[in-house]
Amino acid sequence: MEPLRIGILGTARIAGRAIVEPAKLTGARLVAVAARDTGRAETFAAEHGVERVHASYQQLLDDPEIEAVYNPLANGLHGPWNLRALAAGKHVLTEKPSTSNAAEALEVRDAVRTSGLVFMEAFHYAYHPVMRRLQELVAKGELGDLQQVEATMVMPPPPDADPRWSLPLAGGAVMDVGCYALHAQRMFGPYAGGAPTLVSARAGERKRMPGVDEWLNADLEFPNGATGVVRTSMAAEDVEFSLKVVGSRGEAFAPFYVLPQKDDRVIVTTKEDTWVEHLGTRTSYTYQLEAFAGAVRNGAPLLTDADDALATMELIDACYVAAGMAPRPVSAI
């Protein structure tokens, strides 16, 4: 395929892992980067081999050589700049969550449909063999009938000044890490009669940060009667990003499903035996960029398109409401 020509909005730390390294491995071109601080953009470009720097995000969107935009800005800036990128005729690979709330996600979904452009939300884990193997074990009946999906996403707290704690920037534990756990639940809908629905949710606010969730736990139910359990926190002592799938004849456990390049194990336990499968440490971000390029160049379908993003945001909003909190506000730019 012709190399994808990418522009990067901002110089977030995630960009190095999520787009720079995969671009080198897949042959994509990093045409330009823009940041609010041009000096930071120049440093980023020099360090990562980006071809040029633009003085503003809009200037980057106006660059005719750029065909696709990667958006790693703060959560609250995803939706507004995704909409602007689509309006500028650019394909979009956006960090998760792709918008601040479901109403904004609907606006983005409608813009994608009108434009005919490719839109991808960066739930990169979904493209890695670890997640695909977990789904395969359920789909082929190797674990029996699906009974429960348990997703845990907990981590130590970022500094108080971190944007992930900012309500105006759509911060909170669910928006930063919990969205993975909720999305993972939805990934098993095809094997449980349909998408899961929320049963209940409980949350706790961060001290001195009204409206910002420090932790949230949720219970879900699938149409076939299987249950879903979500535990998410940005105030834990240690990191745990795990996923367990329980069936009538056994279970499968991925200890680090969100970053399988760090731990690629799937541990399968049945009544007869226990074994460990290693699915490879090639990065989930590289699989993601390959899928994005395939959609842009060949029209290949995506697991995490704008319709999927809308469904995830609807579930996120439902969790906030059930826990007595408000969905995240839309940010101004």
mmCIF file of C-alpha atoms in Angstrom:
data_model
loop_
_atom_site.group_PDB
_atom_site.id
_atom_site.type_symbol
_atom_site.label_atom_id
_atom_site.label_comp_id
_atom_site.label_asym_id
_atom_site.label_seq_id
_atom_site.Cartn_x
_atom_site.Cartn_y
_atom_site.Cartn_z
ATOM 1 C CA MET A 1 0.000 0.000 0.000
ATOM 2 C CA GLU A 2 1.012 3.596 -0.499
ATOM 3 C CA PRO A 3 2.337 4.899 2.843
ATOM 4 C CA LEU A 4 -0.294 6.643 4.916
ATOM 5 C CA ARG A 5 0.403 10.385 5.303
ATOM 6 C CA ILE A 6 -0.328 11.338 8.916
ATOM 7 C CA GLY A 7 -0.542 14.598 10.845
ATOM 8 C CA ILE A 8 -0.374 14.627 14.651
ATOM 9 C CA LEU A 9 -2.431 17.004 16.801
ATOM 10 C CA GLY A 10 -0.337 17.790 19.851
ATOM 11 C CA THR A 11 2.699 16.226 21.479
ATOM 12 C CA ALA A 12 1.092 14.011 24.132
ATOM 13 C CA ARG A 13 3.306 11.330 25.654
ATOM 14 C CA ILE A 14 1.106 8.567 24.258
ATOM 15 C CA ALA A 15 1.955 9.661 20.714
ATOM 16 C CA GLY A 16 5.408 8.106 20.874
ATOM 17 C CA ARG A 17 4.028 4.634 21.567
ATOM 18 C CA ALA A 18 0.743 4.917 19.740
ATOM 19 C CA ILE A 19 1.720 6.490 16.422
ATOM 20 C CA VAL A 20 5.462 7.217 16.089
ATOM 21 C CA GLU A 21 6.747 3.696 16.682
ATOM 22 C CA PRO A 22 3.957 2.001 14.657
ATOM 23 C CA ALA A 23 4.551 4.423 11.783
ATOM 24 C CA LYS A 24 8.205 3.401 11.642
ATOM 25 C CA LEU A 25 7.257 -0.279 11.651
ATOM 26 C CA THR A 26 4.534 0.031 9.013
ATOM 27 C CA GLY A 27 6.180 2.618 6.741
ATOM 28 C CA ALA A 28 3.625 5.361 7.343
ATOM 29 C CA ARG A 29 4.812 8.953 6.894
ATOM 30 C CA LEU A 30 4.614 11.409 9.781
ATOM 31 C CA VAL A 31 4.106 14.497 7.657
ATOM 32 C CA ALA A 32 3.533 17.119 10.342
ATOM 33 C CA VAL A 33 2.872 17.859 13.993
ATOM 34 C CA ALA A 34 1.246 20.887 15.621
ATOM 35 C CA ALA A 35 1.100 21.982 19.250
ATOM 36 C CA ARG A 36 -0.046 25.005 21.213
ATOM 37 C CA ASP A 37 3.633 25.558 21.988
ATOM 38 C CA THR A 38 5.519 25.594 18.682
ATOM 39 C CA GLY A 39 8.796 24.944 20.484
ATOM 40 C CA ARG A 40 7.441 21.679 21.861
ATOM 41 C CA ALA A 41 6.294 20.698 18.389
ATOM 42 C CA GLU A 42 9.742 21.427 16.964
ATOM 43 C CA THR A 43 11.397 19.318 19.653
ATOM 44 C CA PHE A 44 8.916 16.491 19.071
ATOM 45 C CA ALA A 45 9.500 16.612 15.307
ATOM 46 C CA ALA A 46 13.264 16.504 15.722
ATOM 47 C CA GLU A 47 13.126 13.593 18.153
ATOM 48 C CA HIS A 48 10.675 11.494 16.160
ATOM 49 C CA GLY A 49 11.461 12.247 12.534
ATOM 50 C CA VAL A 50 8.326 14.229 11.734
ATOM 51 C CA GLU A 51 8.770 16.049 8.447
ATOM 52 C CA ARG A 52 7.492 19.496 9.426
ATOM 53 C CA VAL A 53 5.819 21.595 12.103
ATOM 54 C CA HIS A 54 2.649 23.660 11.858
ATOM 55 C CA ALA A 55 1.924 26.669 14.034
ATOM 56 C CA SER A 56 -1.639 25.611 14.866
ATOM 57 C CA TYR A 57 -3.935 22.600 14.809
ATOM 58 C CA GLN A 58 -6.064 24.212 12.119
ATOM 59 C CA GLN A 59 -3.012 24.878 9.964
ATOM 60 C CA LEU A 60 -2.210 21.183 10.187
ATOM 61 C CA LEU A 61 -5.753 20.284 9.126
ATOM 62 C CA ASP A 62 -5.408 22.635 6.160
ATOM 63 C CA ASP A 63 -2.231 20.888 4.946
ATOM 64 C CA PRO A 64 -3.225 19.190 1.650
ATOM 65 C CA GLU A 65 -0.491 16.551 1.921
ATOM 66 C CA ILE A 66 -1.940 15.162 5.143
ATOM 67 C CA GLU A 67 -4.665 12.580 4.550
ATOM 68 C CA ALA A 68 -5.160 11.260 8.081
ATOM 69 C CA VAL A 69 -5.000 12.835 11.530
ATOM 70 C CA TYR A 70 -4.007 11.247 14.828
ATOM 71 C CA ASN A 71 -5.652 12.999 17.783
ATOM 72 C CA PRO A 72 -4.020 12.381 21.218
ATOM 73 C CA LEU A 73 -5.214 15.617 22.837
ATOM 74 C CA ALA A 74 -6.852 15.772 26.275
ATOM 75 C CA ASN A 75 -10.172 13.900 26.424
ATOM 76 C CA GLY A 76 -12.356 16.984 26.158
ATOM 77 C CA LEU A 77 -10.573 18.082 22.981
ATOM 78 C CA HIS A 78 -11.107 14.820 21.125
ATOM 79 C CA GLY A 79 -14.647 15.545 19.954
ATOM 80 C CA PRO A 80 -14.178 19.145 18.782
ATOM 81 C CA TRP A 81 -10.983 18.443 16.855
ATOM 82 C CA ASN A 82 -12.295 15.172 15.450
ATOM 83 C CA LEU A 83 -15.210 17.152 14.013
ATOM 84 C CA ARG A 84 -12.849 19.759 12.575
ATOM 85 C CA ALA A 85 -10.624 17.081 11.069
ATOM 86 C CA LEU A 86 -13.596 15.434 9.370
ATOM 87 C CA ALA A 87 -14.768 18.832 8.095
ATOM 88 C CA ALA A 88 -11.283 19.316 6.619
ATOM 89 C CA GLY A 89 -11.583 16.027 4.738
ATOM 90 C CA LYS A 90 -9.158 14.035 6.881
ATOM 91 C CA HIS A 91 -9.481 10.447 8.040
ATOM 92 C CA VAL A 92 -9.295 10.271 11.836
ATOM 93 C CA LEU A 93 -7.531 7.988 14.306
ATOM 94 C CA THR A 94 -8.500 9.372 17.697
ATOM 95 C CA GLU A 95 -7.446 8.448 21.176
ATOM 96 C CA LYS A 96 -10.150 7.058 23.384
ATOM 97 C CA PRO A 97 -12.646 8.107 24.446
ATOM 98 C CA SER A 98 -13.366 9.761 21.117
ATOM 99 C CA THR A 99 -15.737 12.347 22.616
ATOM 100 C CA SER A 100 -16.812 13.714 25.987
ATOM 101 C CA ASN A 101 -20.308 12.191 26.011
ATOM 102 C CA ALA A 102 -22.839 10.315 23.891
ATOM 103 C CA ALA A 103 -24.480 13.426 22.433
ATOM 104 C CA GLU A 104 -21.125 14.525 21.048
ATOM 105 C CA ALA A 105 -20.404 10.982 19.854
ATOM 106 C CA LEU A 106 -23.661 11.054 17.886
ATOM 107 C CA GLU A 107 -22.585 14.315 16.258
ATOM 108 C CA VAL A 108 -19.254 12.760 15.266
ATOM 109 C CA ARG A 109 -20.925 9.581 14.000
ATOM 110 C CA ASP A 110 -23.258 11.622 11.797
ATOM 111 C CA ALA A 111 -20.317 13.659 10.474
ATOM 112 C CA VAL A 112 -18.464 10.449 9.602
ATOM 113 C CA ARG A 113 -21.482 9.110 7.715
ATOM 114 C CA THR A 114 -21.871 12.371 5.797
ATOM 115 C CA SER A 115 -18.181 12.619 4.929
ATOM 116 C CA GLY A 116 -17.552 9.005 3.956
ATOM 117 C CA LEU A 117 -14.192 9.225 5.722
ATOM 118 C CA VAL A 118 -12.576 6.580 7.923
ATOM 119 C CA PHE A 119 -12.930 7.096 11.656
ATOM 120 C CA MET A 120 -11.230 4.885 14.222
ATOM 121 C CA GLU A 121 -11.288 5.057 18.022
ATOM 122 C CA ALA A 122 -7.979 3.886 19.461
ATOM 123 C CA PHE A 123 -9.030 0.870 21.507
ATOM 124 C CA HIS A 124 -5.859 -0.726 20.201
ATOM 125 C CA TYR A 125 -6.078 -3.854 22.386
ATOM 126 C CA ALA A 126 -9.055 -5.019 20.281
ATOM 127 C CA TYR A 127 -6.761 -5.671 17.307
ATOM 128 C CA HIS A 128 -4.152 -7.758 19.143
ATOM 129 C CA PRO A 129 -4.158 -11.595 19.067
ATOM 130 C CA VAL A 130 -4.619 -11.703 22.873
ATOM 131 C CA MET A 131 -8.097 -10.196 22.645
ATOM 132 C CA ARG A 132 -8.930 -12.117 19.497
ATOM 133 C CA ARG A 133 -7.989 -15.376 21.208
ATOM 134 C CA LEU A 134 -10.233 -14.582 24.183
ATOM 135 C CA GLN A 135 -13.112 -14.011 21.780
ATOM 136 C CA GLU A 136 -12.263 -17.163 19.835
ATOM 137 C CA LEU A 137 -12.331 -19.304 22.989
ATOM 138 C CA VAL A 138 -15.889 -18.127 23.594
ATOM 139 C CA ALA A 139 -17.016 -18.208 19.968
ATOM 140 C CA LYS A 140 -15.865 -21.810 19.461
ATOM 141 C CA GLY A 141 -17.385 -23.018 22.718
ATOM 142 C CA GLU A 142 -14.054 -24.056 24.216
ATOM 143 C CA LEU A 143 -15.128 -22.512 27.536
ATOM 144 C CA GLY A 144 -18.740 -23.614 27.241
ATOM 145 C CA ASP A 145 -21.560 -21.097 27.447
ATOM 146 C CA LEU A 146 -20.471 -17.595 28.409
ATOM 147 C CA GLN A 147 -21.339 -16.849 32.041
ATOM 148 C CA GLN A 148 -19.322 -13.812 33.105
ATOM 149 C CA VAL A 149 -16.854 -11.188 31.849
ATOM 150 C CA GLU A 150 -14.721 -9.518 34.520
ATOM 151 C CA ALA A 151 -12.703 -6.444 33.504
ATOM 152 C CA THR A 152 -10.390 -4.652 35.931
ATOM 153 C CA MET A 153 -8.640 -1.385 35.092
ATOM 154 C CA VAL A 154 -6.985 0.185 38.136
ATOM 155 C CA MET A 155 -3.838 2.292 38.535
ATOM 156 C CA PRO A 156 -2.100 4.622 41.013
ATOM 157 C CA PRO A 157 -3.253 8.259 40.910
ATOM 158 C CA PRO A 158 -1.758 10.789 38.498
ATOM 159 C CA PRO A 159 -0.690 14.148 40.003
ATOM 160 C CA ASP A 160 -3.552 16.436 40.993
ATOM 161 C CA ALA A 161 -2.709 18.863 38.187
ATOM 162 C CA ASP A 162 -2.921 16.149 35.538
ATOM 163 C CA PRO A 163 -5.614 16.829 32.863
ATOM 164 C CA ARG A 164 -7.033 13.381 33.591
ATOM 165 C CA TRP A 165 -8.518 14.885 36.781
ATOM 166 C CA SER A 166 -10.045 17.883 34.969
ATOM 167 C CA LEU A 167 -13.829 17.913 34.669
ATOM 168 C CA PRO A 168 -13.809 20.613 31.935
ATOM 169 C CA LEU A 169 -11.450 18.365 29.956
ATOM 170 C CA ALA A 170 -13.703 15.318 30.467
ATOM 171 C CA GLY A 171 -11.502 13.666 33.041
ATOM 172 C CA GLY A 172 -12.148 10.891 35.535
ATOM 173 C CA ALA A 173 -11.304 7.251 36.117
ATOM 174 C CA VAL A 174 -13.936 5.963 33.694
ATOM 175 C CA MET A 175 -12.779 8.263 30.906
ATOM 176 C CA ASP A 176 -9.110 7.396 31.322
ATOM 177 C CA VAL A 177 -9.017 3.680 32.131
ATOM 178 C CA GLY A 178 -12.563 2.496 32.761
ATOM 179 C CA CYS A 179 -13.568 3.042 29.158
ATOM 180 C CA TYR A 180 -11.328 0.075 28.261
ATOM 181 C CA ALA A 181 -13.159 -2.176 30.708
ATOM 182 C CA LEU A 182 -16.577 -1.118 29.424
ATOM 183 C CA HIS A 183 -15.491 -1.505 25.818
ATOM 184 C CA ALA A 184 -14.122 -4.969 26.538
ATOM 185 C CA GLN A 185 -17.516 -5.988 27.910
ATOM 186 C CA ARG A 186 -19.133 -4.896 24.655
ATOM 187 C CA MET A 187 -16.657 -6.988 22.653
ATOM 188 C CA PHE A 188 -18.352 -10.150 23.944
ATOM 189 C CA GLY A 189 -21.864 -9.116 22.969
ATOM 190 C CA PRO A 190 -21.830 -11.179 19.747
ATOM 191 C CA TYR A 191 -21.391 -14.355 21.825
ATOM 192 C CA ALA A 192 -23.993 -13.532 24.476
ATOM 193 C CA GLY A 193 -27.089 -12.663 22.490
ATOM 194 C CA GLY A 194 -26.270 -8.992 22.071
ATOM 195 C CA ALA A 195 -24.751 -5.990 23.786
ATOM 196 C CA PRO A 196 -24.640 -5.829 27.581
ATOM 197 C CA THR A 197 -26.885 -3.427 29.459
ATOM 198 C CA LEU A 198 -26.075 -1.646 32.694
ATOM 199 C CA VAL A 199 -27.619 -3.040 35.880
ATOM 200 C CA SER A 200 -25.989 -0.767 38.470
ATOM 201 C CA ALA A 201 -22.983 1.461 39.075
ATOM 202 C CA ARG A 202 -21.290 2.999 42.094
ATOM 203 C CA ALA A 203 -18.606 5.698 42.128
ATOM 204 C CA GLY A 204 -16.518 7.890 44.395
ATOM 205 C CA GLU A 205 -15.404 11.469 43.746
ATOM 206 C CA ARG A 206 -11.829 12.651 43.934
ATOM 207 C CA LYS A 207 -11.284 14.857 46.983
ATOM 208 C CA ARG A 208 -11.519 18.575 46.180
ATOM 209 C CA MET A 209 -12.573 17.727 42.617
ATOM 210 C CA PRO A 210 -16.386 17.778 42.490
ATOM 211 C CA GLY A 211 -17.904 15.682 39.758
ATOM 212 C CA VAL A 212 -14.676 13.840 38.923
ATOM 213 C CA ASP A 213 -14.760 10.103 39.558
ATOM 214 C CA GLU A 214 -11.798 8.557 41.355
ATOM 215 C CA TRP A 215 -13.267 5.079 41.022
ATOM 216 C CA LEU A 216 -16.342 3.395 39.565
ATOM 217 C CA ASN A 217 -17.642 -0.157 39.730
ATOM 218 C CA ALA A 218 -20.414 -1.420 37.481
ATOM 219 C CA ASP A 219 -22.514 -4.546 36.973
ATOM 220 C CA LEU A 220 -23.877 -5.472 33.562
ATOM 221 C CA GLU A 221 -26.049 -8.173 32.059
ATOM 222 C CA PHE A 222 -26.040 -9.772 28.610
ATOM 223 C CA PRO A 223 -29.216 -10.943 26.841
ATOM 224 C CA ASN A 224 -28.279 -14.601 27.367
ATOM 225 C CA GLY A 225 -28.100 -14.066 31.147
ATOM 226 C CA ALA A 226 -24.315 -13.774 31.393
ATOM 227 C CA THR A 227 -23.070 -11.025 33.687
ATOM 228 C CA GLY A 228 -20.403 -8.374 33.380
ATOM 229 C CA VAL A 229 -18.304 -6.929 36.196
ATOM 230 C CA VAL A 230 -16.277 -3.727 35.797
ATOM 231 C CA ARG A 231 -13.865 -2.337 38.363
ATOM 232 C CA THR A 232 -11.970 0.843 37.578
ATOM 233 C CA SER A 233 -9.926 3.264 39.664
ATOM 234 C CA MET A 234 -7.251 5.932 39.410
ATOM 235 C CA ALA A 235 -6.448 5.676 43.124
ATOM 236 C CA ALA A 236 -5.125 2.138 43.481
ATOM 237 C CA GLU A 237 -1.786 1.108 44.965
ATOM 238 C CA ASP A 238 -0.728 -0.884 41.918
ATOM 239 C CA VAL A 239 -1.597 -1.340 38.264
ATOM 240 C CA GLU A 240 -3.977 -4.117 37.257
ATOM 241 C CA PHE A 241 -5.312 -4.217 33.704
ATOM 242 C CA SER A 242 -6.846 -7.688 33.529
ATOM 243 C CA LEU A 243 -9.691 -9.483 31.796
ATOM 244 C CA LYS A 244 -11.290 -12.784 32.780
ATOM 245 C CA VAL A 245 -13.857 -14.657 30.718
ATOM 246 C CA VAL A 246 -15.793 -17.391 32.526
ATOM 247 C CA GLY A 247 -17.782 -20.099 30.791
ATOM 248 C CA SER A 248 -19.709 -23.177 31.876
ATOM 249 C CA ARG A 249 -16.716 -25.438 31.156
ATOM 250 C CA GLY A 250 -13.753 -23.215 31.979
ATOM 251 C CA GLU A 251 -12.251 -19.761 32.050
ATOM 252 C CA ALA A 252 -9.574 -17.683 30.340
ATOM 253 C CA PHE A 253 -7.540 -14.930 31.965
ATOM 254 C CA ALA A 254 -5.425 -12.229 30.313
ATOM 255 C CA PRO A 255 -3.377 -10.480 33.030
ATOM 256 C CA PHE A 256 -2.518 -7.416 30.910
ATOM 257 C CA TYR A 257 -4.978 -7.439 28.018
ATOM 258 C CA VAL A 258 -4.817 -3.693 27.379
ATOM 259 C CA LEU A 259 -1.034 -3.742 26.838
ATOM 260 C CA PRO A 260 -0.356 -7.290 25.629
ATOM 261 C CA GLN A 261 3.088 -6.263 24.401
ATOM 262 C CA LYS A 262 4.064 -6.233 28.090
ATOM 263 C CA ASP A 263 2.411 -9.552 28.939
ATOM 264 C CA ASP A 264 1.017 -11.626 26.086
ATOM 265 C CA ARG A 265 -0.336 -14.516 28.170
ATOM 266 C CA VAL A 266 -3.782 -16.021 27.989
ATOM 267 C CA ILE A 267 -4.180 -18.530 30.817
ATOM 268 C CA VAL A 268 -6.868 -21.108 30.123
ATOM 269 C CA THR A 269 -8.324 -23.308 32.857
ATOM 270 C CA THR A 270 -10.843 -26.095 32.270
ATOM 271 C CA LYS A 271 -12.040 -28.958 34.444
ATOM 272 C CA GLU A 272 -9.440 -31.171 32.800
ATOM 273 C CA ASP A 273 -6.368 -28.977 32.420
ATOM 274 C CA THR A 274 -4.647 -25.576 32.686
ATOM 275 C CA TRP A 275 -2.353 -24.154 30.041
ATOM 276 C CA VAL A 276 -0.732 -20.865 29.039
ATOM 277 C CA GLU A 277 -0.782 -19.443 25.526
ATOM 278 C CA HIS A 278 1.621 -16.717 24.409
ATOM 279 C CA LEU A 279 0.123 -14.596 21.642
ATOM 280 C CA GLY A 280 3.090 -12.375 20.783
ATOM 281 C CA THR A 281 4.587 -9.109 21.987
ATOM 282 C CA ARG A 282 4.257 -7.195 18.724
ATOM 283 C CA THR A 283 2.560 -4.012 19.883
ATOM 284 C CA SER A 284 -1.191 -3.590 19.839
ATOM 285 C CA TYR A 285 -0.603 -0.090 18.461
ATOM 286 C CA THR A 286 1.057 -1.559 15.377
ATOM 287 C CA TYR A 287 -1.876 -3.879 14.735
ATOM 288 C CA GLN A 288 -4.135 -0.865 15.171
ATOM 289 C CA LEU A 289 -2.301 1.311 12.642
ATOM 290 C CA GLU A 290 -2.294 -1.536 10.129
ATOM 291 C CA ALA A 291 -6.059 -1.884 10.517
ATOM 292 C CA PHE A 292 -6.518 1.870 10.118
ATOM 293 C CA ALA A 293 -4.380 1.937 6.972
ATOM 294 C CA GLY A 294 -6.308 -1.034 5.588
ATOM 295 C CA ALA A 295 -9.565 0.832 6.110
ATOM 296 C CA VAL A 296 -8.250 3.980 4.432
ATOM 297 C CA ARG A 297 -6.603 2.218 1.481
ATOM 298 C CA ASN A 298 -8.896 -0.775 0.931
ATOM 299 C CA GLY A 299 -12.137 -0.024 2.762
ATOM 300 C CA ALA A 300 -11.550 -2.825 5.262
ATOM 301 C CA PRO A 301 -14.075 -2.800 8.144
ATOM 302 C CA LEU A 302 -13.012 -1.624 11.587
ATOM 303 C CA LEU A 303 -13.915 -3.012 14.993
ATOM 304 C CA THR A 304 -13.781 0.449 16.571
ATOM 305 C CA ASP A 305 -15.541 2.726 14.105
ATOM 306 C CA ALA A 306 -17.830 5.685 14.819
ATOM 307 C CA ASP A 307 -20.866 3.479 15.486
ATOM 308 C CA ASP A 308 -18.886 1.458 18.008
ATOM 309 C CA ALA A 309 -17.644 4.678 19.620
ATOM 310 C CA LEU A 310 -21.203 5.936 20.024
ATOM 311 C CA ALA A 311 -22.324 2.696 21.685
ATOM 312 C CA THR A 312 -19.399 2.846 24.108
ATOM 313 C CA MET A 313 -20.118 6.456 25.052
ATOM 314 C CA GLU A 314 -23.763 5.614 25.662
ATOM 315 C CA LEU A 315 -22.639 2.959 28.145
ATOM 316 C CA ILE A 316 -20.166 5.349 29.790
ATOM 317 C CA ASP A 317 -22.867 8.006 30.207
ATOM 318 C CA ALA A 318 -25.245 5.405 31.638
ATOM 319 C CA CYS A 319 -22.618 4.438 34.234
ATOM 320 C CA TYR A 320 -22.172 8.033 35.327
ATOM 321 C CA VAL A 321 -25.907 8.608 35.647
ATOM 322 C CA ALA A 322 -26.468 5.335 37.557
ATOM 323 C CA ALA A 323 -23.672 6.274 39.940
ATOM 324 C CA GLY A 324 -25.250 9.662 40.646
ATOM 325 C CA MET A 325 -22.811 11.696 38.558
ATOM 326 C CA ALA A 326 -23.211 13.717 35.371
ATOM 327 C CA PRO A 327 -21.812 12.710 31.974
ATOM 328 C CA ARG A 328 -18.739 14.692 31.039
ATOM 329 C CA PRO A 329 -19.315 18.188 29.607
ATOM 330 C CA VAL A 330 -18.354 19.116 26.062
ATOM 331 C CA SER A 331 -15.236 21.266 25.962
ATOM 332 C CA ALA A 332 -14.859 24.532 24.100
ATOM 333 C CA ILE A 333 -11.856 25.112 21.845
#
